[in-house]
JSON list of C-alpha atoms in Angstrom, two decimals:
[
{"chain": "A", "resi": 987, "resn": "UNK", "atom": "CA", "xyz": [49.75, 122.77, 56.61]},
{"chain": "A", "resi": 988, "resn": "UNK", "atom": "CA", "xyz": [50.83, 126.24, 57.66]},
{"chain": "A", "resi": 989, "resn": "UNK", "atom": "CA", "xyz": [49.66, 127.36, 61.07]},
{"chain": "A", "resi": 990, "resn": "UNK", "atom": "CA", "xyz": [49.08, 130.94, 62.06]},
{"chain": "A", "resi": 991, "resn": "UNK", "atom": "CA", "xyz": [48.53, 131.58, 65.74]},
{"chain": "A", "resi": 992, "resn": "UNK", "atom": "CA", "xyz": [47.52, 134.73, 67.60]},
{"chain": "A", "resi": 993, "resn": "UNK", "atom": "CA", "xyz": [50.63, 134.71, 69.77]},
{"chain": "A", "resi": 994, "resn": "UNK", "atom": "CA", "xyz": [52.82, 134.92, 66.68]},
{"chain": "A", "resi": 995, "resn": "UNK", "atom": "CA", "xyz": [51.30, 138.22, 65.50]},
{"chain": "A", "resi": 996, "resn": "UNK", "atom": "CA", "xyz": [52.89, 141.60, 65.92]},
{"chain": "A", "resi": 997, "resn": "UNK", "atom": "CA", "xyz": [49.79, 143.62, 65.15]},
{"chain": "A", "resi": 998, "resn": "UNK", "atom": "CA", "xyz": [51.31, 146.97, 66.08]},
{"chain": "A", "resi": 999, "resn": "UNK", "atom": "CA", "xyz": [53.87, 146.59, 63.30]},
{"chain": "A", "resi": 1000, "resn": "UNK", "atom": "CA", "xyz": [51.54, 144.79, 60.85]},
{"chain": "A", "resi": 1001, "resn": "UNK", "atom": "CA", "xyz": [53.44, 141.49, 60.88]},
{"chain": "A", "resi": 1002, "resn": "UNK", "atom": "CA", "xyz": [52.25, 137.93, 61.26]},
{"chain": "A", "resi": 1003, "resn": "UNK", "atom": "CA", "xyz": [54.45, 134.86, 61.67]},
{"chain": "A", "resi": 1004, "resn": "UNK", "atom": "CA", "xyz": [53.65, 131.58, 59.97]},
{"chain": "A", "resi": 1005, "resn": "UNK", "atom": "CA", "xyz": [54.84, 128.33, 61.44]},
{"chain": "A", "resi": 1006, "resn": "UNK", "atom": "CA", "xyz": [54.28, 124.71, 60.68]},
{"chain": "A", "resi": 1007, "resn": "UNK", "atom": "CA", "xyz": [54.96, 121.77, 58.50]},
{"chain": "A", "resi": 1008, "resn": "UNK", "atom": "CA", "xyz": [55.48, 123.35, 55.10]},
{"chain": "A", "resi": 1009, "resn": "UNK", "atom": "CA", "xyz": [57.20, 121.19, 52.52]},
{"chain": "A", "resi": 1010, "resn": "UNK", "atom": "CA", "xyz": [60.49, 123.01, 53.07]},
{"chain": "A", "resi": 1011, "resn": "UNK", "atom": "CA", "xyz": [60.00, 123.53, 56.83]},
{"chain": "A", "resi": 1012, "resn": "UNK", "atom": "CA", "xyz": [60.47, 127.29, 56.53]},
{"chain": "A", "resi": 1013, "resn": "UNK", "atom": "CA", "xyz": [58.78, 129.53, 59.07]},
{"chain": "A", "resi": 1014, "resn": "UNK", "atom": "CA", "xyz": [58.37, 133.09, 57.89]},
{"chain": "A", "resi": 1015, "resn": "UNK", "atom": "CA", "xyz": [57.17, 136.49, 59.03]},
{"chain": "A", "resi": 1016, "resn": "UNK", "atom": "CA", "xyz": [54.92, 138.34, 56.61]},
{"chain": "A", "resi": 1017, "resn": "UNK", "atom": "CA", "xyz": [54.01, 142.01, 56.56]},
{"chain": "A", "resi": 1018, "resn": "UNK", "atom": "CA", "xyz": [50.30, 142.70, 56.23]},
{"chain": "A", "resi": 1019, "resn": "UNK", "atom": "CA", "xyz": [48.73, 145.64, 54.42]},
{"chain": "A", "resi": 1020, "resn": "UNK", "atom": "CA", "xyz": [45.82, 147.51, 56.06]},
{"chain": "A", "resi": 1021, "resn": "UNK", "atom": "CA", "xyz": [43.16, 145.41, 54.34]},
{"chain": "A", "resi": 1022, "resn": "UNK", "atom": "CA", "xyz": [44.77, 142.10, 55.29]},
{"chain": "A", "resi": 1023, "resn": "UNK", "atom": "CA", "xyz": [45.24, 143.27, 58.88]},
{"chain": "A", "resi": 1024, "resn": "UNK", "atom": "CA", "xyz": [41.56, 144.32, 59.05]},
{"chain": "A", "resi": 1025, "resn": "UNK", "atom": "CA", "xyz": [40.35, 140.95, 57.71]},
{"chain": "A", "resi": 1026, "resn": "UNK", "atom": "CA", "xyz": [42.60, 139.02, 60.10]},
{"chain": "A", "resi": 1027, "resn": "UNK", "atom": "CA", "xyz": [41.32, 141.05, 63.05]},
{"chain": "A", "resi": 1028, "resn": "UNK", "atom": "CA", "xyz": [37.69, 140.46, 62.01]},
{"chain": "A", "resi": 1029, "resn": "UNK", "atom": "CA", "xyz": [38.30, 136.71, 61.84]},
{"chain": "A", "resi": 1030, "resn": "UNK", "atom": "CA", "xyz": [40.00, 136.67, 65.23]},
{"chain": "A", "resi": 1031, "resn": "UNK", "atom": "CA", "xyz": [37.32, 138.73, 66.98]},
{"chain": "A", "resi": 1032, "resn": "UNK", "atom": "CA", "xyz": [34.41, 136.82, 65.43]},
{"chain": "A", "resi": 1033, "resn": "UNK", "atom": "CA", "xyz": [35.44, 133.59, 67.16]},
{"chain": "A", "resi": 1034, "resn": "UNK", "atom": "CA", "xyz": [34.13, 132.36, 70.48]},
{"chain": "A", "resi": 1035, "resn": "UNK", "atom": "CA", "xyz": [37.63, 132.22, 71.93]},
{"chain": "A", "resi": 1036, "resn": "UNK", "atom": "CA", "xyz": [40.52, 134.63, 71.69]},
{"chain": "A", "resi": 1037, "resn": "UNK", "atom": "CA", "xyz": [43.08, 132.61, 73.60]},
{"chain": "A", "resi": 1038, "resn": "UNK", "atom": "CA", "xyz": [46.61, 133.48, 72.45]},
{"chain": "A", "resi": 1039, "resn": "UNK", "atom": "CA", "xyz": [47.36, 129.88, 71.44]},
{"chain": "A", "resi": 1040, "resn": "UNK", "atom": "CA", "xyz": [44.25, 129.47, 69.29]},
{"chain": "A", "resi": 1041, "resn": "UNK", "atom": "CA", "xyz": [44.58, 128.90, 65.58]},
{"chain": "A", "resi": 1042, "resn": "UNK", "atom": "CA", "xyz": [43.11, 131.77, 63.61]},
{"chain": "A", "resi": 1043, "resn": "UNK", "atom": "CA", "xyz": [41.37, 129.87, 60.81]},
{"chain": "A", "resi": 1044, "resn": "UNK", "atom": "CA", "xyz": [39.92, 126.57, 61.96]},
{"chain": "A", "resi": 1045, "resn": "UNK", "atom": "CA", "xyz": [37.24, 124.06, 61.10]},
{"chain": "A", "resi": 1046, "resn": "UNK", "atom": "CA", "xyz": [33.75, 124.41, 62.59]},
{"chain": "A", "resi": 1047, "resn": "UNK", "atom": "CA", "xyz": [34.89, 122.21, 65.49]},
{"chain": "A", "resi": 1048, "resn": "UNK", "atom": "CA", "xyz": [37.95, 124.38, 66.25]},
{"chain": "A", "resi": 1049, "resn": "UNK", "atom": "CA", "xyz": [40.53, 121.99, 64.83]},
{"chain": "A", "resi": 1050, "resn": "UNK", "atom": "CA", "xyz": [43.29, 122.97, 62.43]},
{"chain": "A", "resi": 1051, "resn": "UNK", "atom": "CA", "xyz": [42.47, 122.78, 58.75]},
{"chain": "A", "resi": 1052, "resn": "UNK", "atom": "CA", "xyz": [44.28, 120.05, 56.86]},
{"chain": "A", "resi": 1053, "resn": "UNK", "atom": "CA", "xyz": [45.25, 120.17, 53.21]},
{"chain": "A", "resi": 1054, "resn": "UNK", "atom": "CA", "xyz": [42.65, 117.51, 52.35]},
{"chain": "A", "resi": 1055, "resn": "UNK", "atom": "CA", "xyz": [39.95, 119.40, 54.27]},
{"chain": "A", "resi": 1056, "resn": "UNK", "atom": "CA", "xyz": [40.70, 122.61, 52.38]},
{"chain": "A", "resi": 1057, "resn": "UNK", "atom": "CA", "xyz": [40.83, 120.78, 49.03]},
{"chain": "A", "resi": 1058, "resn": "UNK", "atom": "CA", "xyz": [37.40, 119.29, 49.78]},
{"chain": "A", "resi": 1059, "resn": "UNK", "atom": "CA", "xyz": [36.01, 122.73, 50.63]},
{"chain": "A", "resi": 1060, "resn": "UNK", "atom": "CA", "xyz": [37.49, 124.10, 47.42]},
{"chain": "A", "resi": 1061, "resn": "UNK", "atom": "CA", "xyz": [35.80, 121.36, 45.35]},
{"chain": "A", "resi": 1062, "resn": "UNK", "atom": "CA", "xyz": [32.43, 122.11, 46.98]},
{"chain": "A", "resi": 1063, "resn": "UNK", "atom": "CA", "xyz": [32.79, 125.84, 46.29]},
{"chain": "A", "resi": 1064, "resn": "UNK", "atom": "CA", "xyz": [33.83, 125.19, 42.68]},
{"chain": "A", "resi": 1065, "resn": "UNK", "atom": "CA", "xyz": [30.89, 122.80, 42.18]},
{"chain": "A", "resi": 1066, "resn": "UNK", "atom": "CA", "xyz": [28.42, 125.30, 43.65]},
{"chain": "A", "resi": 1067, "resn": "UNK", "atom": "CA", "xyz": [29.84, 128.00, 41.38]},
{"chain": "A", "resi": 1068, "resn": "UNK", "atom": "CA", "xyz": [29.51, 125.59, 38.42]},
{"chain": "A", "resi": 1069, "resn": "UNK", "atom": "CA", "xyz": [33.27, 125.71, 37.84]},
{"chain": "A", "resi": 1070, "resn": "UNK", "atom": "CA", "xyz": [34.02, 121.98, 37.98]},
{"chain": "A", "resi": 1071, "resn": "UNK", "atom": "CA", "xyz": [36.18, 122.22, 34.86]},
{"chain": "A", "resi": 1072, "resn": "UNK", "atom": "CA", "xyz": [38.69, 124.56, 36.50]},
{"chain": "A", "resi": 1073, "resn": "UNK", "atom": "CA", "xyz": [41.85, 122.67, 37.44]},
{"chain": "A", "resi": 1074, "resn": "UNK", "atom": "CA", "xyz": [44.52, 123.48, 39.99]},
{"chain": "A", "resi": 1075, "resn": "UNK", "atom": "CA", "xyz": [43.05, 123.06, 43.44]},
{"chain": "A", "resi": 1076, "resn": "UNK", "atom": "CA", "xyz": [44.45, 125.29, 46.14]},
{"chain": "A", "resi": 1077, "resn": "UNK", "atom": "CA", "xyz": [47.54, 126.06, 44.06]},
{"chain": "A", "resi": 1078, "resn": "UNK", "atom": "CA", "xyz": [45.37, 128.40, 42.00]},
{"chain": "A", "resi": 1079, "resn": "UNK", "atom": "CA", "xyz": [45.64, 130.82, 44.91]},
{"chain": "A", "resi": 1080, "resn": "UNK", "atom": "CA", "xyz": [49.43, 130.55, 45.11]},
{"chain": "A", "resi": 1081, "resn": "UNK", "atom": "CA", "xyz": [49.71, 131.16, 41.38]},
{"chain": "A", "resi": 1082, "resn": "UNK", "atom": "CA", "xyz": [47.32, 134.11, 41.46]},
{"chain": "A", "resi": 1083, "resn": "UNK", "atom": "CA", "xyz": [49.07, 135.62, 44.48]},
{"chain": "A", "resi": 1084, "resn": "UNK", "atom": "CA", "xyz": [52.53, 135.22, 42.94]},
{"chain": "A", "resi": 1085, "resn": "UNK", "atom": "CA", "xyz": [51.39, 136.60, 39.59]},
{"chain": "A", "resi": 1086, "resn": "UNK", "atom": "CA", "xyz": [49.67, 139.64, 41.13]},
{"chain": "A", "resi": 1087, "resn": "UNK", "atom": "CA", "xyz": [52.75, 140.41, 43.24]},
{"chain": "A", "resi": 1088, "resn": "UNK", "atom": "CA", "xyz": [54.96, 140.16, 40.15]},
{"chain": "A", "resi": 1089, "resn": "UNK", "atom": "CA", "xyz": [52.63, 142.40, 38.13]},
{"chain": "A", "resi": 1090, "resn": "UNK", "atom": "CA", "xyz": [52.72, 144.93, 40.99]},
{"chain": "A", "resi": 1091, "resn": "UNK", "atom": "CA", "xyz": [56.51, 145.12, 40.78]},
{"chain": "A", "resi": 1092, "resn": "UNK", "atom": "CA", "xyz": [57.64, 142.64, 43.44]},
{"chain": "A", "resi": 1093, "resn": "UNK", "atom": "CA", "xyz": [60.91, 140.85, 42.80]},
{"chain": "A", "resi": 1094, "resn": "UNK", "atom": "CA", "xyz": [60.90, 137.06, 42.41]},
{"chain": "A", "resi": 1095, "resn": "UNK", "atom": "CA", "xyz": [63.05, 136.85, 45.56]},
{"chain": "A", "resi": 1096, "resn": "UNK", "atom": "CA", "xyz": [60.31, 138.63, 47.58]},
{"chain": "A", "resi": 1097, "resn": "UNK", "atom": "CA", "xyz": [57.54, 136.51, 46.12]},
{"chain": "A", "resi": 1098, "resn": "UNK", "atom": "CA", "xyz": [59.44, 133.31, 46.89]},
{"chain": "A", "resi": 1099, "resn": "UNK", "atom": "CA", "xyz": [59.87, 134.45, 50.50]},
{"chain": "A", "resi": 1100, "resn": "UNK", "atom": "CA", "xyz": [56.15, 135.16, 50.85]},
{"chain": "A", "resi": 1101, "resn": "UNK", "atom": "CA", "xyz": [55.03, 131.82, 49.47]},
{"chain": "A", "resi": 1102, "resn": "UNK", "atom": "CA", "xyz": [57.87, 129.92, 51.15]},
{"chain": "A", "resi": 1103, "resn": "UNK", "atom": "CA", "xyz": [59.42, 128.46, 48.03]},
{"chain": "A", "resi": 1104, "resn": "UNK", "atom": "CA", "xyz": [62.64, 128.66, 46.05]},
{"chain": "A", "resi": 1105, "resn": "UNK", "atom": "CA", "xyz": [63.13, 131.52, 43.60]},
{"chain": "A", "resi": 1106, "resn": "UNK", "atom": "CA", "xyz": [63.61, 129.10, 40.69]},
{"chain": "A", "resi": 1107, "resn": "UNK", "atom": "CA", "xyz": [60.43, 127.18, 41.52]},
{"chain": "A", "resi": 1108, "resn": "UNK", "atom": "CA", "xyz": [58.46, 130.37, 42.07]},
{"chain": "A", "resi": 1109, "resn": "UNK", "atom": "CA", "xyz": [59.43, 131.80, 38.71]},
{"chain": "A", "resi": 1110, "resn": "UNK", "atom": "CA", "xyz": [59.00, 128.52, 36.84]},
{"chain": "A", "resi": 1111, "resn": "UNK", "atom": "CA", "xyz": [55.69, 127.33, 38.30]},
{"chain": "A", "resi": 1112, "resn": "UNK", "atom": "CA", "xyz": [53.88, 130.19, 40.00]},
{"chain": "A", "resi": 1113, "resn": "UNK", "atom": "CA", "xyz": [54.30, 133.42, 38.05]},
{"chain": "A", "resi": 1114, "resn": "UNK", "atom": "CA", "xyz": [52.14, 133.72, 34.94]},
{"chain": "A", "resi": 1115, "resn": "UNK", "atom": "CA", "xyz": [53.39, 136.56, 32.74]},
{"chain": "A", "resi": 1116, "resn": "UNK", "atom": "CA", "xyz": [50.66, 138.57, 31.04]},
{"chain": "A", "resi": 1117, "resn": "UNK", "atom": "CA", "xyz": [51.22, 140.30, 27.73]},
{"chain": "A", "resi": 1118, "resn": "UNK", "atom": "CA", "xyz": [48.97, 142.78, 25.97]},
{"chain": "A", "resi": 1119, "resn": "UNK", "atom": "CA", "xyz": [48.28, 141.71, 22.40]},
{"chain": "A", "resi": 1120, "resn": "UNK", "atom": "CA", "xyz": [46.43, 143.71, 19.75]},
{"chain": "A", "resi": 1121, "resn": "UNK", "atom": "CA", "xyz": [44.33, 141.48, 17.51]},
{"chain": "A", "resi": 1122, "resn": "UNK", "atom": "CA", "xyz": [41.77, 142.78, 15.00]},
{"chain": "A", "resi": 1123, "resn": "UNK", "atom": "CA", "xyz": [41.91, 146.20, 16.65]},
{"chain": "A", "resi": 1124, "resn": "UNK", "atom": "CA", "xyz": [41.14, 144.78, 20.11]},
{"chain": "A", "resi": 1125, "resn": "UNK", "atom": "CA", "xyz": [43.56, 144.77, 23.01]},
{"chain": "A", "resi": 1126, "resn": "UNK", "atom": "CA", "xyz": [43.63, 141.44, 24.85]},
{"chain": "A", "resi": 1127, "resn": "UNK", "atom": "CA", "xyz": [45.67, 140.10, 27.70]},
{"chain": "A", "resi": 1128, "resn": "UNK", "atom": "CA", "xyz": [47.38, 136.82, 26.99]},
{"chain": "A", "resi": 1129, "resn": "UNK", "atom": "CA", "xyz": [48.56, 134.82, 29.97]},
{"chain": "A", "resi": 1130, "resn": "UNK", "atom": "CA", "xyz": [51.85, 133.05, 29.44]},
{"chain": "A", "resi": 1131, "resn": "UNK", "atom": "CA", "xyz": [51.72, 129.96, 31.61]},
{"chain": "A", "resi": 1132, "resn": "UNK", "atom": "CA", "xyz": [54.50, 129.33, 34.12]},
{"chain": "A", "resi": 1133, "resn": "UNK", "atom": "CA", "xyz": [57.16, 126.92, 32.92]},
{"chain": "A", "resi": 1134, "resn": "UNK", "atom": "CA", "xyz": [56.53, 127.46, 29.20]},
{"chain": "A", "resi": 1135, "resn": "UNK", "atom": "CA", "xyz": [59.18, 129.37, 27.30]},
{"chain": "A", "resi": 1136, "resn": "UNK", "atom": "CA", "xyz": [58.13, 131.88, 24.69]},
{"chain": "A", "resi": 1137, "resn": "UNK", "atom": "CA", "xyz": [59.25, 131.14, 21.16]},
{"chain": "A", "resi": 1138, "resn": "UNK", "atom": "CA", "xyz": [61.45, 133.80, 19.64]},
{"chain": "A", "resi": 1139, "resn": "UNK", "atom": "CA", "xyz": [62.18, 134.39, 16.00]},
{"chain": "A", "resi": 1140, "resn": "UNK", "atom": "CA", "xyz": [65.43, 135.74, 14.67]},
{"chain": "A", "resi": 1141, "resn": "UNK", "atom": "CA", "xyz": [65.24, 138.00, 11.64]}
]
């Protein structure tokens, strides 16, 4: 699980460092936009403690969140929202993040660095390409799922 600690932030320059036991053991420094910086500051200042070694997002008891703890929370939220049929767990957020970055013009190399994965894996599994399709006079967005190649026809 990735850990983000206060002492690893460079708030003046809008950077935050992530450390921890990711699957590829990569620590990374991420630039925050104004909104992300504001949210992070609100979380930090809403806690009882602001010790520099504190984890920023913790459980109610102040312990680090584990993957299984977050998956459980996700299931509860999905159930309460009556979205039990939605599949993907926490990876939904990685896919959405990667797709939105790609749609906003980010290169696959940049996206891979942000999510801490390989470029090939990022492109194959995390970026859903959207295409506009006109059908019966209506414009619709069709999401091409990661890892599925589009069929092409040769005239």
